[in-house]
Amino acid sequence: LKAMIGTPEASASVTSDSEGRFEFLGAPGGTYDLSAELPSGLEVTVEVELAAGGTAFIRLEPDTRSIVRLSGRVTLGGKAAPGMHINAFPMTGRRELVSSSSVETDSAGEFEMTLPGGGRYMFSLTRWHWNGGTTATWQMTVDVPEASEHRVELALPMAKIRGRVTSDAGEPLEGIEVSAFGNEREFTFSLMHA
């Protein structure tokens, strides 16, 4: 298990030992975000205030009383979306404890993930190197009930945007990175093409 510590300026990581213990040595005083991805795919993060020369004892573990096993299927334009990377972040508004989960869809677009409880989540679905080098990301909010298991169908729309990049004289320009950002109330799409 790997634990990460980060500030806006820098980050470091260590691997926990057979007892689950970890230690960061030489960290200056300040505020840190510690996170660890558990074997279930659940990422647990906690914010720590560390006094200069002090020691903080932290336990990174999910609240198992509220864990939700989420399964589902991702479709893109009505067809299964294999190889889609999914991140789920709870929209709690709290800073002190944030958990997320990430998985990838199988060949049938199916996935299973562990969430730290019910509530509203921001799902970010990414397909890298898709359609000739394009990276596409869809974001949507999903309401997950307080239940031990839940299934969702994440249907992503499929549309095309075609165009041409030209100079002010109308000459075609090659090698220009084109980005598209869409935003609806419950759904956002971004596309990066190199």
XYZ file of C-alpha atoms in Angstrom, residues 1-4 35-44 60 85 87 100-103:
21
model
C 0.000 0.000 0.000
C 1.430 3.350 -0.990
C 0.784 6.503 1.032
C 1.201 9.938 -0.538
C -3.797 9.789 0.855
C -3.656 6.061 0.264
C -5.381 3.873 -2.305
C -6.689 0.759 -0.577
C -6.768 -2.678 -2.269
C -10.522 -2.174 -2.871
C -9.693 0.806 -5.131
C -10.991 3.261 -2.537
C -8.743 6.258 -1.950
C -8.801 7.759 1.529
C -5.967 6.095 6.936
C -11.087 5.150 -16.645
C -12.892 8.379 -10.906
C -12.424 8.726 -3.897
C -12.429 5.570 -5.928
C -11.109 4.699 -9.379
C -11.515 1.741 -11.729
